mmCIF file of N, CA and C in Angstrom:
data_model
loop_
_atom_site.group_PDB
_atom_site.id
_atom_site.type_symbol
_atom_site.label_atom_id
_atom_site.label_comp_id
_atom_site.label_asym_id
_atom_site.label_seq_id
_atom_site.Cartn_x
_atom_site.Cartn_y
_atom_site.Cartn_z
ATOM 1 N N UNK A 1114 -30.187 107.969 26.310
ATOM 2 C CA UNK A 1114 -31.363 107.122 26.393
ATOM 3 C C UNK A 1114 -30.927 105.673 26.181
ATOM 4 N N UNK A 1115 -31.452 104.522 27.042
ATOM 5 C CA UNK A 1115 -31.221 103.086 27.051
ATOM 6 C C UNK A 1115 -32.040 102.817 25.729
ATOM 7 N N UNK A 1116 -31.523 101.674 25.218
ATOM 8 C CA UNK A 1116 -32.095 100.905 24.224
ATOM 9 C C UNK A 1116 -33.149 100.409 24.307
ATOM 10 N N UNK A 1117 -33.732 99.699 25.694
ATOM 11 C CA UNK A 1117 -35.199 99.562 25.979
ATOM 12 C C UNK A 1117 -36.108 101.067 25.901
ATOM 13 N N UNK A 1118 -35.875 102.017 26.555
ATOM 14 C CA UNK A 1118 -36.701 103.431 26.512
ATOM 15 C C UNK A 1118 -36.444 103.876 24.677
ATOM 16 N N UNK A 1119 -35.699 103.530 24.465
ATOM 17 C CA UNK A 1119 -35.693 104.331 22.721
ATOM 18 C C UNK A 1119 -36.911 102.987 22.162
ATOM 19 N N UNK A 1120 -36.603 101.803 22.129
ATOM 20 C CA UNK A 1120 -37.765 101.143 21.797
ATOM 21 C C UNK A 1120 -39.345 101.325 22.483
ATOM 22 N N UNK A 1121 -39.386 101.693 23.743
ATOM 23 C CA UNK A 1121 -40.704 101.992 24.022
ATOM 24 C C UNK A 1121 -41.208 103.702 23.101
ATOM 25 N N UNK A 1122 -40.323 104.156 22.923
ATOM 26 C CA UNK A 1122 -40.303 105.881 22.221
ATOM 27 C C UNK A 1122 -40.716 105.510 21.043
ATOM 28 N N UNK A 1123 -39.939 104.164 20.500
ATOM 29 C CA UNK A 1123 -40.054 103.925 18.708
ATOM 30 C C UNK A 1123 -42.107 103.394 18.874
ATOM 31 N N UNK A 1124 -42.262 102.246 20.088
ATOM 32 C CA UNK A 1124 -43.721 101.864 19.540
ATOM 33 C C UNK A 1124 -44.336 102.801 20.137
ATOM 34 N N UNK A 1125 -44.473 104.280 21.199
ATOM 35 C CA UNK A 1125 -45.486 104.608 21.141
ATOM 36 C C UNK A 1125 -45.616 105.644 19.693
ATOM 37 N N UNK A 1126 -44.631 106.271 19.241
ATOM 38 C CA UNK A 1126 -44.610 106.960 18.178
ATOM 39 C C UNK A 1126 -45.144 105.856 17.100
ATOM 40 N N UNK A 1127 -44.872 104.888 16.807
ATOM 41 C CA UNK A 1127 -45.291 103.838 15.962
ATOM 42 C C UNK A 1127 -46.639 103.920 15.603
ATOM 43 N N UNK A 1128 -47.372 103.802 17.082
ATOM 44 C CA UNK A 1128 -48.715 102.702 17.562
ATOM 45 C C UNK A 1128 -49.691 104.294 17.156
ATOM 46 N N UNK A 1129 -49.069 105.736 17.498
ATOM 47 C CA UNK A 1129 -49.975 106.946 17.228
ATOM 48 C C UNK A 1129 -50.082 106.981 15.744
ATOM 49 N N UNK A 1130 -49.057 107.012 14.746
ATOM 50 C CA UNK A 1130 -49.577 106.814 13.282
ATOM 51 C C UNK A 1130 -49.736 105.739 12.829
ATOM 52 N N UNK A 1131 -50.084 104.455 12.839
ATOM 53 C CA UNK A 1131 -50.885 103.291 13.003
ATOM 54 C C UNK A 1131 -52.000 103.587 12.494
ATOM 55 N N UNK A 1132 -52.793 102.682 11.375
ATOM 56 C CA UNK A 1132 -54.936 102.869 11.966
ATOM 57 C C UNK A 1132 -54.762 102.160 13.178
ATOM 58 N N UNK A 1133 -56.135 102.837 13.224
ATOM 59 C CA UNK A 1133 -56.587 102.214 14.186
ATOM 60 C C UNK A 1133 -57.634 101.153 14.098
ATOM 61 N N UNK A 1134 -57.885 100.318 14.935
ATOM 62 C CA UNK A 1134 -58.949 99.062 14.670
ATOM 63 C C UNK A 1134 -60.462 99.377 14.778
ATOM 64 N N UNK A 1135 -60.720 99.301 13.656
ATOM 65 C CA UNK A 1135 -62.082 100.060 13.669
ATOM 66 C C UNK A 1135 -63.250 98.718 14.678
ATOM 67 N N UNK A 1136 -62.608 97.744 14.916
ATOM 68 C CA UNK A 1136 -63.556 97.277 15.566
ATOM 69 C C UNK A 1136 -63.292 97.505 17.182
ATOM 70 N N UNK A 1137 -64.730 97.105 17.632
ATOM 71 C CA UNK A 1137 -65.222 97.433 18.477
ATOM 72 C C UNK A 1137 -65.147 96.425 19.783
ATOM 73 N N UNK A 1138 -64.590 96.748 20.826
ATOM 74 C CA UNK A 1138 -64.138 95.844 21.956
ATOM 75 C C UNK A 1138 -64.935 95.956 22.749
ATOM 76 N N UNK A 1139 -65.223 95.184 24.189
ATOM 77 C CA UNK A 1139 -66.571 94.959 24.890
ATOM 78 C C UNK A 1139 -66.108 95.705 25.745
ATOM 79 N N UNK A 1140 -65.470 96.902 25.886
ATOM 80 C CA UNK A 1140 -64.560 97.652 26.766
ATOM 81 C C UNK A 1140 -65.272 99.324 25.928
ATOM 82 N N UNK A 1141 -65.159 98.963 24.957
ATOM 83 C CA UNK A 1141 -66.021 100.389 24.481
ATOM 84 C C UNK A 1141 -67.468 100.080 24.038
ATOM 85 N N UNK A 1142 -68.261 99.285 24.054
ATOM 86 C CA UNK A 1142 -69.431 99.193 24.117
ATOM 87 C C UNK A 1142 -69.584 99.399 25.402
ATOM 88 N N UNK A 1143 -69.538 98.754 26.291
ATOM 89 C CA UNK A 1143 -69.680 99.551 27.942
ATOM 90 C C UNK A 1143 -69.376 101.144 28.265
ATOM 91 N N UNK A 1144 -68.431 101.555 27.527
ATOM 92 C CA UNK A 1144 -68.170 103.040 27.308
ATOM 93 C C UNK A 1144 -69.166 103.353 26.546
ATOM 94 N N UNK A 1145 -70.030 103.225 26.077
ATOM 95 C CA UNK A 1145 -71.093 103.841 24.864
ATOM 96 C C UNK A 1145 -72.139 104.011 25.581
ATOM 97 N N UNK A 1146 -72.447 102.689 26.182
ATOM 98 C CA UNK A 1146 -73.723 102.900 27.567
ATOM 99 C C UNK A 1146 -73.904 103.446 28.519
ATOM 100 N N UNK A 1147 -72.576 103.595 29.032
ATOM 101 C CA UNK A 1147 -72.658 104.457 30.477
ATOM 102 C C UNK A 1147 -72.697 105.886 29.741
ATOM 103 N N UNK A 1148 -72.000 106.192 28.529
ATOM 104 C CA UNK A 1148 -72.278 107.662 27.857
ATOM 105 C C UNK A 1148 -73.959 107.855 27.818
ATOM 106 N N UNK A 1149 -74.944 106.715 27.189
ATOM 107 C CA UNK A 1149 -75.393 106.771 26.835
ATOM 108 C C UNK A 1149 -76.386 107.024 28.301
ATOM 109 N N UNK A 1150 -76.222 106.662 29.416
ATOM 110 C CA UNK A 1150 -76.920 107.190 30.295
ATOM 111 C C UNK A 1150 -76.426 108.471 31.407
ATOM 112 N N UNK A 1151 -75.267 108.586 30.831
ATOM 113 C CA UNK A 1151 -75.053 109.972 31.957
ATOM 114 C C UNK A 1151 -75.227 111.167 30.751
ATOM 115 N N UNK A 1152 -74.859 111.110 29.796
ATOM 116 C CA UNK A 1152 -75.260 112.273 28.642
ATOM 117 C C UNK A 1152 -76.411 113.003 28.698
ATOM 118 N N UNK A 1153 -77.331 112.660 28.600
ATOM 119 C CA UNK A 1153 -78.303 113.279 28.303
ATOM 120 C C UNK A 1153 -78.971 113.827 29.519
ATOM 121 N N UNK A 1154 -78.717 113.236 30.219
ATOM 122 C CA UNK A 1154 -78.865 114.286 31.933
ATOM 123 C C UNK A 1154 -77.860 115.505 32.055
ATOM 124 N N UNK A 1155 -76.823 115.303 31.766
ATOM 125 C CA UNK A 1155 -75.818 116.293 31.568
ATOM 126 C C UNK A 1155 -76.237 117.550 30.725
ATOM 127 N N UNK A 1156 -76.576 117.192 29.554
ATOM 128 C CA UNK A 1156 -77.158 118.408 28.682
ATOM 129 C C UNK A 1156 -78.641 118.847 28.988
ATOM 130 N N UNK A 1157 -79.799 118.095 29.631
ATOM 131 C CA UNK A 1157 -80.880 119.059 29.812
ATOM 132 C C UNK A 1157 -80.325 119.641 31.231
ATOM 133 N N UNK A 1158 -79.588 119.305 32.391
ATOM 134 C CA UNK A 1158 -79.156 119.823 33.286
ATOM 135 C C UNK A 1158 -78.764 121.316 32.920
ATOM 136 N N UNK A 1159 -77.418 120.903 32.168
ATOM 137 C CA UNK A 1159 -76.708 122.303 31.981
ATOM 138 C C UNK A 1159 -77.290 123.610 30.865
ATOM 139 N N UNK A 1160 -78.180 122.712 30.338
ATOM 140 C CA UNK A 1160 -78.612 123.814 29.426
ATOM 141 C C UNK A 1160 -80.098 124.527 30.087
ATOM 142 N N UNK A 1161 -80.884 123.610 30.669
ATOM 143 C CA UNK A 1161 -81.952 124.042 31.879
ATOM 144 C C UNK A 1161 -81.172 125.372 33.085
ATOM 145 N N UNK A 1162 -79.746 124.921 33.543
ATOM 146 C CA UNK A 1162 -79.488 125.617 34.422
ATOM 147 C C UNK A 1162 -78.484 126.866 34.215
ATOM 148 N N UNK A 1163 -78.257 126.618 32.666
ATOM 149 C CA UNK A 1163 -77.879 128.039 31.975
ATOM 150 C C UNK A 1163 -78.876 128.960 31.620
ATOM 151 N N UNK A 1164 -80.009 128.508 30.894
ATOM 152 C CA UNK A 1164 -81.582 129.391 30.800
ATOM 153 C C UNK A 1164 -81.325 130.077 31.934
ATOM 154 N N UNK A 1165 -81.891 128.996 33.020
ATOM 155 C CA UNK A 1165 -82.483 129.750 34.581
ATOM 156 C C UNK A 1165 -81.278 130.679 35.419
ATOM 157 N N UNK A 1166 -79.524 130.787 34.579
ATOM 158 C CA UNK A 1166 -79.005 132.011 35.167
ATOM 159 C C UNK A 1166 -79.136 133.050 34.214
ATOM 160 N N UNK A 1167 -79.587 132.806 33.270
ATOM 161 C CA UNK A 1167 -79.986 133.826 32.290
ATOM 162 C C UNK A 1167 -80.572 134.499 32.952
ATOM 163 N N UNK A 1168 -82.081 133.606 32.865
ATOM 164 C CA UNK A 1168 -83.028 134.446 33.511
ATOM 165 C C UNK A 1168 -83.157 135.377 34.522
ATOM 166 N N UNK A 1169 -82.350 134.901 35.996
ATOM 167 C CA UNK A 1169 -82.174 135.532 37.279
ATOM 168 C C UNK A 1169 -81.263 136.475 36.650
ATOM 169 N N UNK A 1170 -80.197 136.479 35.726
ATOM 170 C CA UNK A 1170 -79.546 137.698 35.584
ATOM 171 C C UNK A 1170 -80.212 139.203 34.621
ATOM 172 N N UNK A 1171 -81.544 138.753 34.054
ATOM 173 C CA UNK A 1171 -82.254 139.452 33.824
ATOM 174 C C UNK A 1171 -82.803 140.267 34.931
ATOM 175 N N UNK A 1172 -83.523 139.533 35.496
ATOM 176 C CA UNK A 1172 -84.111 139.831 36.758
ATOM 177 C C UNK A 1172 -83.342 140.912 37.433
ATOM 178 N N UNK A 1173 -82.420 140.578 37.873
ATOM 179 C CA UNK A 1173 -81.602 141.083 38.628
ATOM 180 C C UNK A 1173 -81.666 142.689 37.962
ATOM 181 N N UNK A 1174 -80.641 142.539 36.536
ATOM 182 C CA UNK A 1174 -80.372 143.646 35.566
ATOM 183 C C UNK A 1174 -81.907 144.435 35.631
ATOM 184 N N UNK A 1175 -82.800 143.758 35.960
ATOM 185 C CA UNK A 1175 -84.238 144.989 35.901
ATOM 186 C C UNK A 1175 -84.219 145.548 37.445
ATOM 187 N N UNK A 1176 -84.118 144.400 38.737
ATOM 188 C CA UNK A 1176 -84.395 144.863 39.769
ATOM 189 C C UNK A 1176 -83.801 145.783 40.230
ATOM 190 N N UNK A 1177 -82.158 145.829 39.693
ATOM 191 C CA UNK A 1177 -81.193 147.026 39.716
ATOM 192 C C UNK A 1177 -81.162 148.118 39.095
ATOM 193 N N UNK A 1178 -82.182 148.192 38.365
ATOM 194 C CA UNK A 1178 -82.689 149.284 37.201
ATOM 195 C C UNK A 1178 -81.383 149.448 36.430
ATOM 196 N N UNK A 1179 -80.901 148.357 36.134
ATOM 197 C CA UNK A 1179 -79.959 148.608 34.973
ATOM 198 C C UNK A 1179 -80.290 148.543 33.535
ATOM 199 N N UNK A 1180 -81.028 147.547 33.466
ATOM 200 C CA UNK A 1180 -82.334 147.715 32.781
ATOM 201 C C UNK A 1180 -83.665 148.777 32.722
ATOM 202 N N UNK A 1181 -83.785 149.814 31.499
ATOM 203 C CA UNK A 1181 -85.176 150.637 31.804
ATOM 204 C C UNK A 1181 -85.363 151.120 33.113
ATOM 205 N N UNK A 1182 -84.019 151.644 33.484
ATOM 206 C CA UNK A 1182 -84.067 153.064 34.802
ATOM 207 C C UNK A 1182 -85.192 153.899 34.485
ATOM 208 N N UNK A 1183 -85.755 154.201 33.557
ATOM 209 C CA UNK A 1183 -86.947 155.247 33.268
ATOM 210 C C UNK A 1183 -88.025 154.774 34.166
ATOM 211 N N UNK A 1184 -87.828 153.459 34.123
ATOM 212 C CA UNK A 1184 -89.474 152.673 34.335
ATOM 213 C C UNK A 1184 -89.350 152.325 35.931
ATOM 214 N N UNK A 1185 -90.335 152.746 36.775
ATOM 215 C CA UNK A 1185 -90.485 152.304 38.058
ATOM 216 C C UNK A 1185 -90.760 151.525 38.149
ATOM 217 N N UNK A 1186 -91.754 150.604 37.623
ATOM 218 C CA UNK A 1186 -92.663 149.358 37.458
ATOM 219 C C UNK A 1186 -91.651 148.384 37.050
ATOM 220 N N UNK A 1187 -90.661 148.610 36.665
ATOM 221 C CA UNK A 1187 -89.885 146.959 36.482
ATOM 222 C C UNK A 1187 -89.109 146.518 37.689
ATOM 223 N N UNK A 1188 -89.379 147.102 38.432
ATOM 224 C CA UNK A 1188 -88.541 147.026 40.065
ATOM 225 C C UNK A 1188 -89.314 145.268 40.003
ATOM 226 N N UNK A 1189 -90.407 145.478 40.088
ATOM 227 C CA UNK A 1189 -91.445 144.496 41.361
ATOM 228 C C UNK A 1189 -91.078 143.246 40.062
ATOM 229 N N UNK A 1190 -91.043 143.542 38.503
ATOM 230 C CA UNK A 1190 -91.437 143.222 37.875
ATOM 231 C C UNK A 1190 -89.776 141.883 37.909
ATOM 232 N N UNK A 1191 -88.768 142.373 37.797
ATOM 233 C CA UNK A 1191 -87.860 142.248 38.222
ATOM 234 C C UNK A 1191 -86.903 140.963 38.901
ATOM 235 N N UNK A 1192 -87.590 141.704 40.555
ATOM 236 C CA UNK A 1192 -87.780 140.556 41.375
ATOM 237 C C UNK A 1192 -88.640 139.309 41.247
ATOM 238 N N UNK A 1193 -89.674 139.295 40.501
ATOM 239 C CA UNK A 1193 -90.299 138.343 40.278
ATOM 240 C C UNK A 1193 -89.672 137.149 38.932
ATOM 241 N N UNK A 1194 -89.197 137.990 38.353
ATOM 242 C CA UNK A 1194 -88.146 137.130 37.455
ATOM 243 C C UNK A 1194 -87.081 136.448 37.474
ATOM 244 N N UNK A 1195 -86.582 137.253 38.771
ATOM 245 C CA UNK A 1195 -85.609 136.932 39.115
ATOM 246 C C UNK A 1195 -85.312 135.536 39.842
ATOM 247 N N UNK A 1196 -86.730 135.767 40.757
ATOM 248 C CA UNK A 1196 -87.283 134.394 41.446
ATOM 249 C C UNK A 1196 -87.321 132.888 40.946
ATOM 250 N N UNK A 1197 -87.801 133.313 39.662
ATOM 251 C CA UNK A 1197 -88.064 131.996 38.529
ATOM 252 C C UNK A 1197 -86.531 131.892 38.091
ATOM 253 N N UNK A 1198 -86.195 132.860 37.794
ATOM 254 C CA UNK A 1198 -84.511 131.734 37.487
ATOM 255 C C UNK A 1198 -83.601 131.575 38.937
ATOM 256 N N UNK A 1199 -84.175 132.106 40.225
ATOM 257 C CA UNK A 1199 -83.363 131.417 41.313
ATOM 258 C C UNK A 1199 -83.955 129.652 41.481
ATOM 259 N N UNK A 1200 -85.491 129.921 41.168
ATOM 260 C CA UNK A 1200 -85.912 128.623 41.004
ATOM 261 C C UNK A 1200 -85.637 127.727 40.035
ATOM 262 N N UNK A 1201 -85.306 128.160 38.946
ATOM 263 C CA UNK A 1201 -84.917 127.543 37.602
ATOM 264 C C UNK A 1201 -83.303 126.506 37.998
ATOM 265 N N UNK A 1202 -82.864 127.637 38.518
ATOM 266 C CA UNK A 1202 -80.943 127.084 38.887
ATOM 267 C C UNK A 1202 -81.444 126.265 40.107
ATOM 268 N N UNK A 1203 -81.952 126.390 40.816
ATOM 269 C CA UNK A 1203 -82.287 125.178 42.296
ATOM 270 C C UNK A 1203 -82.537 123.783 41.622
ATOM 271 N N UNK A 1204 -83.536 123.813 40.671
ATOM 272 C CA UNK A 1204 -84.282 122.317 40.063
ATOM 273 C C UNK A 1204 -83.348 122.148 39.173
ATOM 274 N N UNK A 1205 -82.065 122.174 38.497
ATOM 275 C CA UNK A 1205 -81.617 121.868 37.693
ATOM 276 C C UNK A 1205 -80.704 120.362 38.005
ATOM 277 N N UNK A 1206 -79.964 120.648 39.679
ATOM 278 C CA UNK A 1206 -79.649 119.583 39.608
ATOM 279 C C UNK A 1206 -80.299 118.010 40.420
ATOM 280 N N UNK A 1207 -81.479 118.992 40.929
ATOM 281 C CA UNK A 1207 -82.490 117.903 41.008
ATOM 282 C C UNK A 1207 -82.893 116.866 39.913
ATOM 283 N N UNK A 1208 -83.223 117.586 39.224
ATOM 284 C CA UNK A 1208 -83.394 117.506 37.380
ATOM 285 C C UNK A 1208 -82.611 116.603 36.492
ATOM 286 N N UNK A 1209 -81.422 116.589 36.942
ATOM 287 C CA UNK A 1209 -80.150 115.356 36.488
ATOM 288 C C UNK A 1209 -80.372 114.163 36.829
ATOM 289 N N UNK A 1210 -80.460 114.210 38.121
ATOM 290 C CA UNK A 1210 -80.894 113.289 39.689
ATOM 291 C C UNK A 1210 -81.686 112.273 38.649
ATOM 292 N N UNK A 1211 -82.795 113.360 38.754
ATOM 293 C CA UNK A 1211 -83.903 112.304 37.929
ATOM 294 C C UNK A 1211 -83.941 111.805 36.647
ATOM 295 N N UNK A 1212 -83.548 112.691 35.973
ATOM 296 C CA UNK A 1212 -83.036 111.732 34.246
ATOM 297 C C UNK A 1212 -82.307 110.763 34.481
ATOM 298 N N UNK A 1213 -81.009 111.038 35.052
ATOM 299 C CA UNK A 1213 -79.923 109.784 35.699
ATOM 300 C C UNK A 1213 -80.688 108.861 35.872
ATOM 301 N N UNK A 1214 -81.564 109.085 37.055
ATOM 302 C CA UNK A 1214 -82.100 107.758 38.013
ATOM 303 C C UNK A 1214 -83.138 106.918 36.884
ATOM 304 N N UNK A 1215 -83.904 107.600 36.106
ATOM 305 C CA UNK A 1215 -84.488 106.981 34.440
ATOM 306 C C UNK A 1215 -83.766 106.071 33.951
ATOM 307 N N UNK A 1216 -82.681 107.104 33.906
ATOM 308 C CA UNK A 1216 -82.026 106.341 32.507
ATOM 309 C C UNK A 1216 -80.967 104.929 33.230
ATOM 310 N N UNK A 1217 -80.617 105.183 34.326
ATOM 311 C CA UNK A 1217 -79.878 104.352 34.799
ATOM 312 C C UNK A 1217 -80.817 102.877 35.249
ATOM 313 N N UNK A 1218 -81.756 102.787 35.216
ATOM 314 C CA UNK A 1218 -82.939 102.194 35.735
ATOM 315 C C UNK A 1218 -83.211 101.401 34.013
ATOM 316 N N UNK A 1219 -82.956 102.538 33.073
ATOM 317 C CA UNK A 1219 -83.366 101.375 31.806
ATOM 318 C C UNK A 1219 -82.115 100.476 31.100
ATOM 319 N N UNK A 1220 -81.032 101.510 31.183
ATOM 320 C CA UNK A 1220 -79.292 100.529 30.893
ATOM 321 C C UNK A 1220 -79.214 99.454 32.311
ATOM 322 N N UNK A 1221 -79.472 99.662 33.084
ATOM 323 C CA UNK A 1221 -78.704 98.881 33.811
ATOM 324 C C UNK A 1221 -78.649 97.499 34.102
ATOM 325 N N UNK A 1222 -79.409 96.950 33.570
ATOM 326 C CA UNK A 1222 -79.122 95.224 32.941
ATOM 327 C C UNK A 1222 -77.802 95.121 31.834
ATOM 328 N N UNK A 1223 -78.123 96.008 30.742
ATOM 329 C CA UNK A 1223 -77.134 95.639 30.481
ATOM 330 C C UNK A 1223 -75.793 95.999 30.419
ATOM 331 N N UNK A 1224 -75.827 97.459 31.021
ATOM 332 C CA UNK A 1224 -74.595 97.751 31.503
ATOM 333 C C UNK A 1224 -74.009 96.724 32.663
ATOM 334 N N UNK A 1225 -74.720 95.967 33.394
ATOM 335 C CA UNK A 1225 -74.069 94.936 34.276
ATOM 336 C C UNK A 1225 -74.124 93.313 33.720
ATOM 337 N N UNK A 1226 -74.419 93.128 32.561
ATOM 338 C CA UNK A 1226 -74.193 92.175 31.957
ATOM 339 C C UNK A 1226 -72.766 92.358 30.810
ATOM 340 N N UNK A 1227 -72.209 93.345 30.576
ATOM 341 C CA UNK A 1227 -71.236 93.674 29.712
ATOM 342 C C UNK A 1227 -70.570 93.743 30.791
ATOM 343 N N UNK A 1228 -70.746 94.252 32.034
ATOM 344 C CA UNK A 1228 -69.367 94.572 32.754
ATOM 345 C C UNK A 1228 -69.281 93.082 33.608
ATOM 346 N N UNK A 1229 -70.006 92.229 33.322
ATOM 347 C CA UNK A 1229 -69.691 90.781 33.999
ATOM 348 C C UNK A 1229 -68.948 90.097 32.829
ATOM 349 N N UNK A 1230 -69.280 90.477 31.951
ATOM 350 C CA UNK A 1230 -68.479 89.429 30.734
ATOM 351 C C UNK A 1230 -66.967 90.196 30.883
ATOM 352 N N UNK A 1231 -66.976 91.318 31.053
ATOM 353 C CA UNK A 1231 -65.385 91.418 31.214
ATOM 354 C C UNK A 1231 -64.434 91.388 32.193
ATOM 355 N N UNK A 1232 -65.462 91.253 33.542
ATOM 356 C CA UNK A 1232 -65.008 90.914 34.725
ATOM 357 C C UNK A 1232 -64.374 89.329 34.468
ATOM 358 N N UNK A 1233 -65.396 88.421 34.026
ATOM 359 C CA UNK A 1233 -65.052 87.267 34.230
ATOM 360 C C UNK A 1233 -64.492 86.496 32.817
ATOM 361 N N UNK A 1234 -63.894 87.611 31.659
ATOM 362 C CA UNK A 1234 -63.030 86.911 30.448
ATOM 363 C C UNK A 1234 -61.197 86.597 31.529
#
């Protein structure tokens, strides 16, 4: 190993047990906002469109009589459940779409006022 690469080896090993600077740069406040508007679309999305494969896999598990084979009546009963979580998983990522388009609609002044101050430092 060259003497320059053993010194880049010495500061990144250095710079990892280091603190770190607890303050806050205009580079991660812009990271906080854009979290702060794609997040929460992300989680009613995925957790809306985990329910609704639940659900259809209920459905299913009845329409296949894998569920209560005894029972004739859960056939119809079934398919109809099943329906609501095929519909459930369809609107989910509609559903993002639109929280996104909310939330991006209320950050977005100042997510483009932080990303001009660091465009133009």
């Amino acid at each position: 190993m060259t003497n320059k690469n053993e010194k880049q080896v010495a500061e990144k090993i250095k710079s990892y047990y280091s603190e770190k600077s607890t303050e806050k740069t205009k580079l991660d406040e812009l990271k906080e906002l854009d979290k702060k508007v794609k997040n929460p679309a992300k989680v009613v999305a995925y957790t809306y469109g985990s329910i609704g494969t639940l659900v259809l896999g209920t459905g299913m598990s009845l329409a296949m009589k894998i569920i209560g084979a005894s029972v004739a009546a859960l056939m119809p009963i079934g398919i109809v459940i099943g329906l609501i979580g095929i519909g459930m998983v369809s609107s989910a990522y509609p559903m993002f779409h639109a929280i996104l388009s909310k939330r991006k609609a209320k950050y977005s002044k100042e997510i483009i006022a932080k990303s001009n101050e660091l465009l133009n430092d």
